[in-house]
Amino acid sequence: MPNPLYDRLFGRHAGRTTPFLHLPDGTAVSYADFLSDAARMANVLVQRGLEPGDRIAAQVEKSPDALALYAACVQSGIIFLPLNTAYTTEELAYFVEDSGSQLVVCDSGKEAQLTDMAEALGASIMTLDANGTGTFAEAANTMPSTFATAPRETNDIAALLYTSGTTGRSKGAMLTQGNLLSNAETLVECWRFDQDDVLLHALPIFHTHGLFVATNVVLMAGGSMIFLPKFDVDDIIGQLPAATSMMGVPTFYTRLLDHPRLTPDLVAHMRLFTSGSAPLLSETHVRFEKATGHRILERYGMTETNMNTSNPYEGERRAGTVGFPLPGVELKITDPETGEELAQGQVGQIEVRGPNVFAGYWQMPEKTAAELRDNGFFITGDLGRIDEDGYVHIVGRNKDLIISGGYNIYPKEIELILDEQPGVIESAVIGVPHADFGESVVGLIVPKPGETPDLEAIKSAVGNRLARFKQPRKLLLLDDLPRNTMGKVQKNVLRDAYSKLFMDEPAARQDVEAGSK
Ligand code: MCA
Ligand code: AMP
């Protein structure tokens, strides 16, 4: 019985003894060993009573085993819900509850803090550590290395990826086997991946970019990956000579550009550098070409849609654009008010339709209906235009969203917490330019009359509840927030006012500071 995603990405590599993952210690994991590990894990899942269509939530450090857990879910038909390792227990509780996950897999170090939450929500908990230990790994070690692949169809859900919303409530994007397969097939073709490719993989594997774009493309092509636990610029420089390609967020490229060992010789053999998840400044594109001779290939995607557009492999990779719609993907620019398609060259909202577009938000039919039209077009919330040569330009966002180092941060989620703090009437959270992360988070707080909120206390209250990357890097007090005649906070005015806040400081690692009123 078929399981299209498993068969195409994993099953066809059965018995291959060539490397799939090259690890930093110089060892490698072959395709055959990886598939055996995945099958053992699939046996554990089934033995625990999980069935096709059930959900598991995984908050685990990046490792070959963490990736094998994804393969195990695909093979057993269980819906995989990967979670950012930076999420707090409070953030995790929402995902486990909303998804109805029956099993939480986490690192041993987090077990104590997550057990009560998981049990209260009716989920069991197992551990999987990056070094191959933990209760899940131990259970897998006792299992057979083969598994009867669960039959699935292309419109069955393979993964649930949570994406925050403008209301502050995250939504689980249901990605089907067909969504993932079609995008992987298209990208292999467009970016010319084959089994000789060695992809330098330093992205996290709990998001679309690292999991579906990078990993699925390599699996579909039958190539291999240099699988690094995280982005460390010295490690990247050290590994580049062994790679043929790298996928990254813009921060990867700005950090590489600051490295003295980035030279044309170091990367002369490289075939492809791609960038996405956040806007790549034209300046970075140009500087990278000057420093290396390579033109970065920028592409555009979303959690809900996988990849939508790409600059060409052959042909001009135009700086400041995200290229053309991928084969099979329709993209149009519409009037945000009427939904009517706009003439070429005009700026409007970007809508996309194709086999890559998700099946809707998990148990949120109203939100699905608001963003996914009956005719199949998904309203991305990005603003763009198509130039006279057909290149798509992203010019802004029709959604209140900050992208910091490739991570999406929804201001509403932070404002809700700031507004609850003692002495605070209201707040506005904005993203301002930041040399390292592209944008960084600033929280503007309006105190109650006669009160002076304790910014250090607020900082730690936020710190207990939100992942570090979402926490404002600066908190400032303001007398009031600028509003338009409708009473809406004018975030553009605030963004302009604070646009230079981080520009005169060294990149990254700025701490929260109390501003002056
Ligand atoms: C880490 N920190 C961050 C971020 N990452 N703060 C804001 N934004 C971030 N992205 C925090 C750390 O907790 C640390 O806090 C401090 O910032 C500095 O850490 P540093 O060591 O410099 O960070 P890092 O570990 O080197 O990480 C930076 C990074 C990483 C390499 C850019 O964030 C990363 O790998 N980003 C990729 C995200 C990604 O894959 N996005 C794809 C989403 P402290 O102050 O405590 O030291 S998928 C997507 O968007 C769509 C579908 C698409 O199109 O791809
Ligand atoms: P997410 O759904 O969290 O993965 O984030 C998707 C969002 O990232 C998109 O809606 C865009 O706003 C942004 N994005 C992704 N790729 C690019 C890009 N190449 N240029 C500009 N924005 C991008």
Coordinates of C-alpha atoms and ligand atoms in Angstrom, one line a residue:
M1 CA 0.0 0.0 0.0
P2 CA 1.4 3.4 -0.9
N3 CA 2.6 6.2 1.3
P4 CA 3.7 8.7 -1.3
L5 CA 5.8 10.9 0.9
Y6 CA 7.6 8.0 2.6
D7 CA 8.1 6.2 -0.6
R8 CA 9.5 9.1 -2.5
L9 CA 11.7 10.7 0.2
F10 CA 12.8 7.8 2.2
G11 CA 11.7 4.3 1.1
R12 CA 13.5 4.4 -2.2
H13 CA 16.8 4.8 -0.5
A14 CA 16.4 1.5 1.4
G15 CA 19.7 -0.4 1.5
R16 CA 21.8 2.5 0.3
T17 CA 25.0 2.5 2.2
T18 CA 26.2 5.9 1.0
P19 CA 26.1 8.8 3.4
F20 CA 23.0 10.8 4.1
L21 CA 24.3 12.9 7.0
H22 CA 27.9 14.0 7.5
L23 CA 28.4 14.9 11.1
P24 CA 30.8 17.5 12.6
D25 CA 33.0 14.8 14.3
G26 CA 33.8 13.3 10.9
T27 CA 31.5 10.3 11.0
A28 CA 28.5 9.8 8.7
V29 CA 25.1 8.2 8.9
S30 CA 24.2 6.2 5.8
Y31 CA 20.8 6.2 4.2
A32 CA 20.4 2.6 5.3
D33 CA 21.2 3.3 8.9
F34 CA 19.0 6.3 9.0
L35 CA 16.1 4.4 7.7
S36 CA 16.6 1.6 10.2
D37 CA 16.7 4.2 13.0
A38 CA 13.4 5.7 11.7
A39 CA 11.8 2.3 11.5
R40 CA 12.7 1.5 15.1
M41 CA 11.2 4.8 16.2
A42 CA 8.0 4.1 14.2
N43 CA 7.7 0.8 16.0
V44 CA 8.0 2.7 19.3
L45 CA 5.2 5.1 18.3
V46 CA 2.9 2.3 17.3
Q47 CA 3.7 0.3 20.5
R48 CA 2.7 3.4 22.5
G49 CA -0.7 3.1 20.9
L50 CA -0.4 6.0 18.3
E51 CA -2.2 5.6 15.1
P52 CA -2.1 7.3 11.7
G53 CA -3.6 10.8 12.1
D54 CA -2.5 11.1 15.7
R55 CA -0.2 14.0 16.6
I56 CA 3.2 14.0 18.4
A57 CA 4.8 17.2 19.6
A58 CA 8.7 17.2 19.4
Q59 CA 10.8 19.9 21.1
V60 CA 14.3 18.4 20.6
E61 CA 17.7 19.6 19.8
K62 CA 18.8 19.1 16.2
S63 CA 20.4 15.7 15.7
P64 CA 20.2 12.7 13.3
D65 CA 17.7 11.2 15.8
A66 CA 15.6 14.3 15.7
L67 CA 15.4 14.0 12.0
A68 CA 14.8 10.2 12.1
L69 CA 11.7 11.0 14.3
Y70 CA 10.3 13.1 11.4
A71 CA 10.9 10.1 9.1
A72 CA 9.3 7.8 11.7
C73 CA 6.2 9.9 11.7
V74 CA 5.9 9.9 8.0
Q75 CA 6.4 6.2 7.9
S76 CA 3.7 5.5 10.5
G77 CA 1.3 8.2 9.3
I78 CA 1.5 10.1 12.5
I79 CA 1.3 13.9 12.2
F80 CA 4.6 15.5 13.1
L81 CA 4.6 18.7 15.1
P82 CA 8.1 20.1 15.5
L83 CA 8.6 22.9 18.0
N84 CA 11.2 25.6 18.4
T85 CA 13.7 24.6 21.2
A86 CA 13.5 28.2 22.5
Y87 CA 9.8 27.9 23.4
T88 CA 8.9 28.1 27.1
T89 CA 6.6 25.6 28.9
E90 CA 3.7 28.1 28.6
E91 CA 4.2 28.4 24.9
L92 CA 4.5 24.6 24.5
A93 CA 1.3 24.0 26.5
Y94 CA -0.7 25.9 24.0
F95 CA 0.6 23.8 21.1
V96 CA 0.2 20.5 22.9
E97 CA -3.4 21.3 23.9
D98 CA -4.4 22.9 20.6
S99 CA -3.1 20.0 18.5
G100 CA -4.3 17.3 21.0
S101 CA -0.9 15.7 20.8
Q102 CA -0.8 12.3 22.6
L103 CA 3.0 12.3 23.0
V104 CA 5.5 14.9 23.8
V105 CA 9.1 14.1 22.9
C106 CA 11.7 16.5 24.5
D107 CA 15.3 16.6 25.6
S108 CA 16.0 15.0 29.0
G109 CA 17.0 18.5 30.4
K110 CA 13.4 19.7 29.8
E111 CA 11.6 16.6 31.1
A112 CA 11.1 17.8 34.6
Q113 CA 9.7 21.1 33.6
L114 CA 7.4 19.7 30.9
T115 CA 6.0 16.6 32.6
D116 CA 3.2 18.2 34.6
M117 CA 2.1 20.2 31.6
A118 CA 2.0 17.2 29.4
E119 CA 0.2 15.0 31.9
A120 CA -2.4 17.7 32.6
L121 CA -3.1 17.8 28.9
G122 CA -3.4 14.0 28.7
A123 CA -0.1 13.5 26.8
S124 CA 2.7 11.2 27.7
I125 CA 6.3 12.3 27.6
M126 CA 9.5 10.7 26.4
T127 CA 13.0 12.0 26.0
L128 CA 15.3 12.1 23.0
D129 CA 18.7 13.7 23.4
A130 CA 21.1 14.9 20.7
N131 CA 23.7 12.3 21.8
G132 CA 21.3 9.5 21.0
T133 CA 20.2 8.8 24.6
G134 CA 16.8 9.3 26.4
T135 CA 13.8 7.1 27.0
F136 CA 12.6 7.3 23.4
A137 CA 16.0 6.3 22.1
E138 CA 16.3 3.4 24.6
A139 CA 12.9 2.1 23.6
A140 CA 13.8 2.4 19.9
N141 CA 17.0 0.4 20.5
T142 CA 15.0 -2.6 21.5
M143 CA 12.7 -2.5 18.4
P144 CA 13.0 -4.2 15.0
S145 CA 14.7 -2.2 12.3
T146 CA 11.9 -2.7 9.8
F147 CA 8.4 -1.3 9.9
A148 CA 5.3 -2.0 7.8
T149 CA 4.8 1.5 6.3
A150 CA 1.4 2.9 7.0
P151 CA -0.7 3.5 3.8
R152 CA -1.4 7.2 3.2
E153 CA -2.8 9.4 0.5
T154 CA -1.5 12.7 -0.9
N155 CA -4.1 14.7 0.9
D156 CA -3.4 13.2 4.3
I157 CA -1.8 15.6 6.8
A158 CA 1.9 14.9 7.3
A159 CA 2.8 17.8 9.6
L160 CA 1.4 20.5 11.7
L161 CA 3.5 23.7 11.8
Y162 CA 2.4 26.4 14.1
T163 CA 2.5 30.0 12.9
S164 CA 1.6 32.9 15.0
G165 CA -1.3 35.1 14.2
T166 CA -2.0 38.8 14.3
T167 CA -4.4 38.2 17.2
G168 CA -1.6 36.6 19.2
R169 CA -3.0 33.1 18.9
S170 CA -1.0 30.6 16.9
K171 CA -2.5 28.5 14.2
G172 CA -1.5 25.0 13.2
A173 CA -0.9 24.9 9.4
M174 CA -1.9 21.5 8.1
L175 CA 0.6 20.4 5.5
T176 CA -0.3 17.4 3.5
Q177 CA 1.9 14.8 2.0
G178 CA 1.1 16.3 -1.4
N179 CA 2.1 19.8 -0.3
L180 CA 5.5 18.6 0.8
L181 CA 6.1 16.3 -2.1
S182 CA 5.2 18.7 -4.9
N183 CA 7.4 21.4 -3.4
A184 CA 10.4 19.1 -3.0
E185 CA 10.0 17.8 -6.6
T186 CA 9.8 21.4 -7.9
L187 CA 12.8 22.7 -6.0
V188 CA 15.0 19.8 -6.9
E189 CA 14.3 20.5 -10.5
C190 CA 14.6 24.3 -10.3
W191 CA 17.7 24.3 -8.2
R192 CA 19.3 21.3 -10.0
F193 CA 19.9 19.2 -6.9
D194 CA 21.3 15.6 -7.6
Q195 CA 22.9 12.8 -5.6
D196 CA 26.3 14.4 -5.8
D197 CA 25.1 17.4 -3.9
V198 CA 26.4 18.0 -0.3
L199 CA 24.2 20.6 1.3
L200 CA 25.7 22.6 4.2
H201 CA 22.8 22.4 6.7
A202 CA 23.0 24.8 9.7
L203 CA 19.3 25.8 9.9
P204 CA 17.0 24.6 12.7
I205 CA 14.9 21.6 11.7
F206 CA 11.7 22.7 13.4
H207 CA 10.7 25.1 10.6
T208 CA 9.8 24.9 7.0
H209 CA 13.2 26.2 5.8
G210 CA 15.4 23.6 7.5
L211 CA 13.0 20.7 7.5
F212 CA 11.1 20.8 4.3
V213 CA 13.1 23.0 2.0
A214 CA 16.6 21.8 2.9
T215 CA 16.0 18.3 4.1
N216 CA 13.3 17.2 1.7
V217 CA 15.2 18.6 -1.3
V218 CA 18.3 16.6 -0.4
L219 CA 16.2 13.4 0.3
M220 CA 14.3 13.8 -3.0
A221 CA 17.6 14.2 -4.9
G222 CA 19.4 11.5 -3.0
G223 CA 22.2 13.8 -2.0
S224 CA 23.8 14.3 1.4
M225 CA 24.0 17.0 4.1
I226 CA 26.7 18.3 6.4
F227 CA 24.5 18.3 9.4
L228 CA 25.5 21.0 11.9
P229 CA 23.7 21.5 15.2
K230 CA 23.4 25.2 14.6
F231 CA 24.8 28.2 12.7
D232 CA 28.3 29.0 13.9
V233 CA 30.2 31.1 11.5
D234 CA 33.6 29.5 12.1
D235 CA 32.1 26.0 11.6
I236 CA 30.6 27.2 8.4
I237 CA 33.8 28.5 7.1
G238 CA 35.5 25.3 8.1
Q239 CA 32.9 23.1 6.4
L240 CA 32.3 25.1 3.2
P241 CA 35.2 23.4 1.3
A242 CA 33.3 20.0 1.6
A243 CA 30.0 21.4 0.5
T244 CA 28.4 22.0 -2.9
S245 CA 25.5 24.2 -1.7
M246 CA 24.1 26.1 1.3
M247 CA 20.7 27.3 2.3
G248 CA 20.4 30.2 4.8
V249 CA 18.6 33.1 6.2
P250 CA 20.0 36.6 5.5
T251 CA 21.8 36.7 8.9
F252 CA 24.0 33.7 7.7
Y253 CA 25.2 35.9 4.9
T254 CA 25.8 39.1 6.8
R255 CA 27.8 37.1 9.4
L256 CA 29.8 35.3 6.7
L257 CA 30.6 38.6 5.1
D258 CA 32.1 39.8 8.3
H259 CA 34.5 36.8 8.4
P260 CA 38.0 37.4 7.2
R261 CA 38.3 33.9 5.8
L262 CA 35.4 34.3 3.3
T263 CA 37.3 34.5 0.0
P264 CA 36.5 33.6 -3.6
D265 CA 38.9 30.7 -3.3
L266 CA 37.1 29.2 -0.3
V267 CA 33.9 28.9 -2.2
A268 CA 35.1 28.6 -5.8
H269 CA 33.8 25.0 -6.0
M270 CA 30.3 25.9 -4.5
R271 CA 27.3 25.4 -6.9
L272 CA 24.6 27.3 -5.0
F273 CA 23.8 29.6 -2.1
T274 CA 20.1 30.3 -1.4
S275 CA 18.5 32.8 0.9
G276 CA 15.0 33.1 2.3
S277 CA 12.7 33.4 5.3
A278 CA 13.4 37.2 5.5
P279 CA 14.3 39.9 3.1
L280 CA 17.9 39.8 1.8
L281 CA 19.1 43.4 1.5
S282 CA 20.2 44.3 -2.0
E283 CA 23.4 45.5 -0.4
T284 CA 24.1 42.1 1.1
H285 CA 23.5 40.5 -2.3
V286 CA 25.9 42.8 -4.0
R287 CA 28.6 42.5 -1.2
F288 CA 28.4 38.7 -1.3
E289 CA 28.9 38.7 -5.0
K290 CA 31.9 41.0 -4.7
A291 CA 33.4 38.9 -1.8
T292 CA 32.8 35.5 -3.4
G293 CA 31.8 35.7 -7.0
H294 CA 28.5 34.0 -6.2
R295 CA 25.1 35.6 -6.7
I296 CA 22.8 34.4 -3.9
L297 CA 19.6 32.9 -5.2
E298 CA 16.7 34.4 -3.2
R299 CA 13.4 32.7 -2.9
Y300 CA 10.1 33.4 -1.0
G301 CA 7.9 31.1 1.0
M302 CA 5.7 30.7 4.0
T303 CA 4.9 28.0 6.5
E304 CA 1.4 27.7 4.9
T305 CA 2.7 27.4 1.4
N306 CA 6.2 26.1 1.4
M307 CA 8.1 27.8 -1.4
N308 CA 6.2 30.1 -3.8
T309 CA 8.8 31.9 -5.9
S310 CA 12.5 31.6 -6.7
N311 CA 15.1 33.5 -8.7
P312 CA 16.3 31.5 -11.6
Y313 CA 19.1 29.0 -11.4
E314 CA 20.2 30.0 -14.9
G315 CA 19.4 33.6 -15.8
E316 CA 19.6 36.7 -13.8
R317 CA 19.3 36.4 -10.0
R318 CA 18.0 39.9 -9.4
A319 CA 18.9 41.6 -6.1
G320 CA 16.0 42.8 -4.1
T321 CA 13.5 40.4 -5.8
V322 CA 12.3 37.0 -5.0
G323 CA 12.2 35.9 -8.6
F324 CA 9.4 34.1 -10.4
P325 CA 6.5 31.9 -9.3
L326 CA 7.6 28.3 -9.2
P327 CA 6.3 26.0 -11.8
G328 CA 2.7 25.0 -10.9
V329 CA 2.3 28.0 -8.5
E330 CA 0.0 30.8 -9.5
L331 CA 0.8 34.2 -8.0
K332 CA -1.3 37.4 -8.3
I333 CA -1.3 40.8 -6.8
T334 CA -4.7 41.9 -5.5
D335 CA -6.3 45.0 -4.0
P336 CA -6.4 44.4 -0.2
E337 CA -9.9 45.9 0.0
T338 CA -11.7 44.3 -3.0
G339 CA -9.6 41.3 -3.7
E340 CA -9.6 42.3 -7.4
E341 CA -6.4 41.5 -9.3
L342 CA -4.3 44.6 -9.9
A343 CA -2.5 45.6 -13.1
Q344 CA 1.1 44.5 -13.6
G345 CA 3.5 46.9 -11.7
Q346 CA 1.0 47.9 -9.0
V347 CA 1.6 47.2 -5.4
G348 CA -1.0 45.0 -3.6
Q349 CA -1.3 41.9 -1.5
I350 CA 0.3 38.7 -2.7
E351 CA -2.0 35.7 -3.2
V352 CA -0.8 32.2 -4.2
R353 CA -2.4 29.0 -5.4
G354 CA -0.9 25.6 -6.2
P355 CA -0.2 22.1 -4.9
N356 CA 2.1 23.7 -2.3
V357 CA -0.7 25.5 -0.5
F358 CA -1.7 24.0 2.8
A359 CA -5.1 22.4 3.7
G360 CA -6.1 25.0 6.3
Y361 CA -5.6 25.7 9.9
W362 CA -6.0 22.9 12.4
Q363 CA -9.5 23.1 13.9
M364 CA -9.9 26.8 13.0
P365 CA -12.4 26.9 10.1
E366 CA -13.0 30.7 10.4
K367 CA -9.4 31.6 10.3
T368 CA -8.9 29.2 7.3
A369 CA -11.9 30.8 5.5
A370 CA -10.5 34.3 6.2
E371 CA -7.1 33.5 4.5
L372 CA -7.8 30.7 2.1
R373 CA -10.3 31.6 -0.6
D374 CA -12.8 29.2 -1.9
N375 CA -11.0 29.4 -5.3
G376 CA -7.8 28.0 -3.6
F377 CA -5.9 31.3 -3.5
F378 CA -4.1 31.9 -0.2
I379 CA -3.8 35.5 1.0
T380 CA -0.2 35.7 2.2
G381 CA -0.4 39.0 4.1
D382 CA 2.7 40.1 2.2
L383 CA 2.6 43.2 -0.1
G384 CA 4.3 43.0 -3.4
R385 CA 4.5 43.9 -7.1
I386 CA 5.5 42.2 -10.3
D387 CA 8.0 44.1 -12.4
E388 CA 8.0 44.4 -16.2
D389 CA 10.2 41.3 -16.5
G390 CA 8.0 39.2 -14.2
Y391 CA 10.2 39.3 -11.1
V392 CA 8.2 39.5 -7.8
H393 CA 9.2 42.2 -5.4
I394 CA 8.1 42.0 -1.7
V395 CA 7.7 45.6 -0.6
G396 CA 6.1 45.2 2.8
R397 CA 3.6 43.4 4.9
N398 CA -0.1 43.8 5.4
K399 CA 0.3 42.0 8.7
D400 CA 1.8 43.1 11.9
L401 CA 4.8 40.9 11.9
I402 CA 8.5 41.2 12.8
I403 CA 11.1 38.9 11.3
S404 CA 14.3 38.6 13.4
G405 CA 17.1 36.4 12.1
G406 CA 14.5 34.4 10.1
Y407 CA 12.1 33.9 13.1
N408 CA 8.7 35.3 12.9
I409 CA 7.5 37.3 15.9
Y410 CA 3.9 38.6 16.2
P411 CA 3.8 41.9 18.2
K412 CA 0.3 41.1 19.5
E413 CA 1.6 38.2 21.5
I414 CA 4.1 40.4 23.3
E415 CA 1.8 43.4 23.7
L416 CA -0.8 41.1 25.5
I417 CA 1.8 40.3 28.1
L418 CA 3.2 43.9 28.5
D419 CA -0.3 45.2 28.9
E420 CA -0.9 42.9 31.9
Q421 CA 2.1 44.3 33.8
P422 CA 1.8 46.5 36.9
G423 CA 1.8 50.2 36.1
V424 CA 1.2 49.7 32.3
I425 CA -1.8 51.2 30.5
E426 CA -0.9 50.0 27.0
S427 CA 2.0 49.0 24.8
A428 CA 3.1 48.8 21.2
V429 CA 5.7 46.3 20.0
I430 CA 7.6 47.2 16.8
G431 CA 10.4 45.8 14.7
V432 CA 13.3 48.2 13.9
P433 CA 16.3 47.7 11.6
H434 CA 19.1 45.6 13.1
A435 CA 22.4 44.9 11.4
D436 CA 22.6 41.2 12.5
F437 CA 19.0 40.1 12.7
G438 CA 17.5 42.3 10.0
E439 CA 14.9 43.5 12.5
S440 CA 14.8 43.5 16.2
V441 CA 12.0 43.8 18.8
V442 CA 11.3 47.0 20.7
G443 CA 8.6 47.4 23.3
L444 CA 7.1 50.8 23.9
I445 CA 5.2 51.1 27.1
V446 CA 2.7 53.8 28.2
P447 CA 2.6 54.0 32.1
K448 CA -0.5 54.6 34.1
P449 CA -0.8 58.3 35.3
G450 CA 1.7 58.9 38.1
E451 CA 3.3 55.4 37.9
T452 CA 6.7 54.3 36.7
P453 CA 6.6 50.7 35.7
D454 CA 9.6 48.6 36.8
L455 CA 11.2 47.7 33.4
E456 CA 13.5 45.1 35.0
A457 CA 10.5 43.3 36.5
I458 CA 8.7 43.5 33.2
K459 CA 11.7 42.1 31.4
S460 CA 11.8 39.1 33.7
A461 CA 8.0 38.6 33.5
V462 CA 8.3 38.5 29.7
G463 CA 11.4 36.2 30.0
N464 CA 9.5 33.6 32.0
R465 CA 6.7 33.4 29.4
L466 CA 8.2 34.0 25.9
A467 CA 11.0 32.4 24.0
R468 CA 14.2 34.5 24.1
F469 CA 14.1 35.5 20.4
K470 CA 10.6 37.1 21.0
Q471 CA 11.7 39.2 24.0
P472 CA 12.1 43.0 23.3
R473 CA 15.7 43.9 23.1
K474 CA 14.7 47.3 24.4
L475 CA 11.8 48.5 26.5
L476 CA 11.1 52.2 26.4
L477 CA 8.5 54.4 28.2
L478 CA 6.4 56.7 26.2
D479 CA 3.7 59.3 27.3
D480 CA 1.3 58.0 24.7
L481 CA 1.1 56.1 21.4
P482 CA 0.5 58.0 18.1
R483 CA -3.0 57.1 16.7
N484 CA -4.8 57.9 13.5
T485 CA -8.2 59.4 13.3
M486 CA -9.8 55.9 13.7
G487 CA -7.9 55.4 17.0
K488 CA -5.5 52.8 15.5
V489 CA -1.9 52.9 16.7
Q490 CA 0.4 54.2 14.0
K491 CA 3.2 51.7 14.1
N492 CA 4.7 53.2 11.0
V493 CA 5.2 56.4 12.9
L494 CA 6.9 54.6 15.8
R495 CA 9.0 52.5 13.4
D496 CA 10.3 55.7 11.8
A497 CA 10.9 57.4 15.1
Y498 CA 13.0 54.5 16.4
S499 CA 14.6 53.3 13.1
K500 CA 18.1 54.2 14.2
L501 CA 17.9 52.7 17.7
F502 CA 20.2 49.8 17.0
M503 CA 22.2 51.2 14.2
D504 CA 25.0 52.8 16.2
E505 CA 25.6 49.8 18.4
P506 CA 27.5 46.6 17.8
A507 CA 25.3 43.9 16.2
A508 CA 23.4 41.4 18.4
R509 CA 23.5 40.8 22.1
Q510 CA 22.1 44.2 23.1
D511 CA 20.3 44.0 26.4
V512 CA 17.0 45.4 27.5
E513 CA 17.4 48.9 28.7
A514 CA 15.1 51.4 30.3
G515 CA 14.5 54.3 28.0
S516 CA 13.8 57.8 29.1
K517 CA 10.3 59.2 29.2
Ligands
MCA1 C1 18.9 33.7 18.6 N1 18.5 34.7 19.3 C2 17.7 35.5 18.6 C3 17.6 34.9 17.4 N2 18.3 33.7 17.4 N3 17.2 36.7 18.9 C4 16.4 37.2 17.9 N4 16.2 36.7 16.7 C5 16.8 35.5 16.4 N5 16.6 34.9 15.2 C6 18.9 35.1 20.7 C7 19.7 34.1 21.4 O1 18.7 33.4 22.2 C8 20.7 34.9 22.2 O2 20.1 35.4 23.3 C9 21.0 36.1 21.3 O3 19.8 36.2 20.5 C10 22.2 36.0 20.4 O4 22.4 34.7 20.0 P1 23.3 34.2 18.9 O5 24.3 33.2 19.4 O6 23.8 35.4 18.1 O7 22.3 33.6 17.9 P2 22.4 32.3 17.1 O8 22.3 31.1 18.0 O9 23.7 32.4 16.4 O10 21.2 32.3 16.2 C11 21.0 33.3 15.2 C12 20.6 32.6 13.9 C13 19.3 31.7 14.3 C14 21.7 31.7 13.4 C15 20.2 33.6 12.9 O11 18.3 32.5 14.9 C16 18.8 31.0 13.2 O12 19.3 29.9 12.9 N6 17.8 31.5 12.5 C17 17.1 30.8 11.4 C18 15.6 30.8 11.6 C19 14.9 29.9 10.5 O13 15.3 28.8 10.2 N7 13.8 30.4 10.0 C20 13.0 29.8 9.0 C21 11.6 29.9 9.3 P3 20.9 35.9 24.6 O14 20.7 37.4 24.6 O15 20.3 35.2 25.7 O16 22.3 35.6 24.4 S1 10.7 29.1 8.0 C22 10.3 30.5 7.1 O17 10.5 31.6 7.5 C23 9.7 30.4 5.7 C24 8.8 29.2 5.4 C25 10.7 30.5 4.7 O18 10.5 31.2 3.7 O19 11.8 29.9 4.9
AMP2 P1 6.8 31.9 8.1 O1 5.4 31.5 7.7 O2 6.9 32.0 9.6 O3 7.7 30.9 7.7 O4 7.1 33.3 7.5 C1 6.8 33.6 6.2 C2 7.0 35.0 5.9 O5 8.4 35.3 5.8 C3 6.4 35.5 4.6 O6 5.1 35.8 4.7 C4 7.3 36.7 4.3 O7 6.8 37.8 5.0 C5 8.7 36.3 4.9 N1 9.6 35.9 3.9 C6 10.0 34.6 3.5 N2 10.9 34.7 2.5 C7 11.1 36.0 2.3 C8 12.0 36.7 1.4 N3 12.8 36.1 0.5 N4 11.9 38.0 1.4 C9 11.1 38.7 2.2 N5 10.3 38.1 3.1 C10 10.3 36.7 3.1

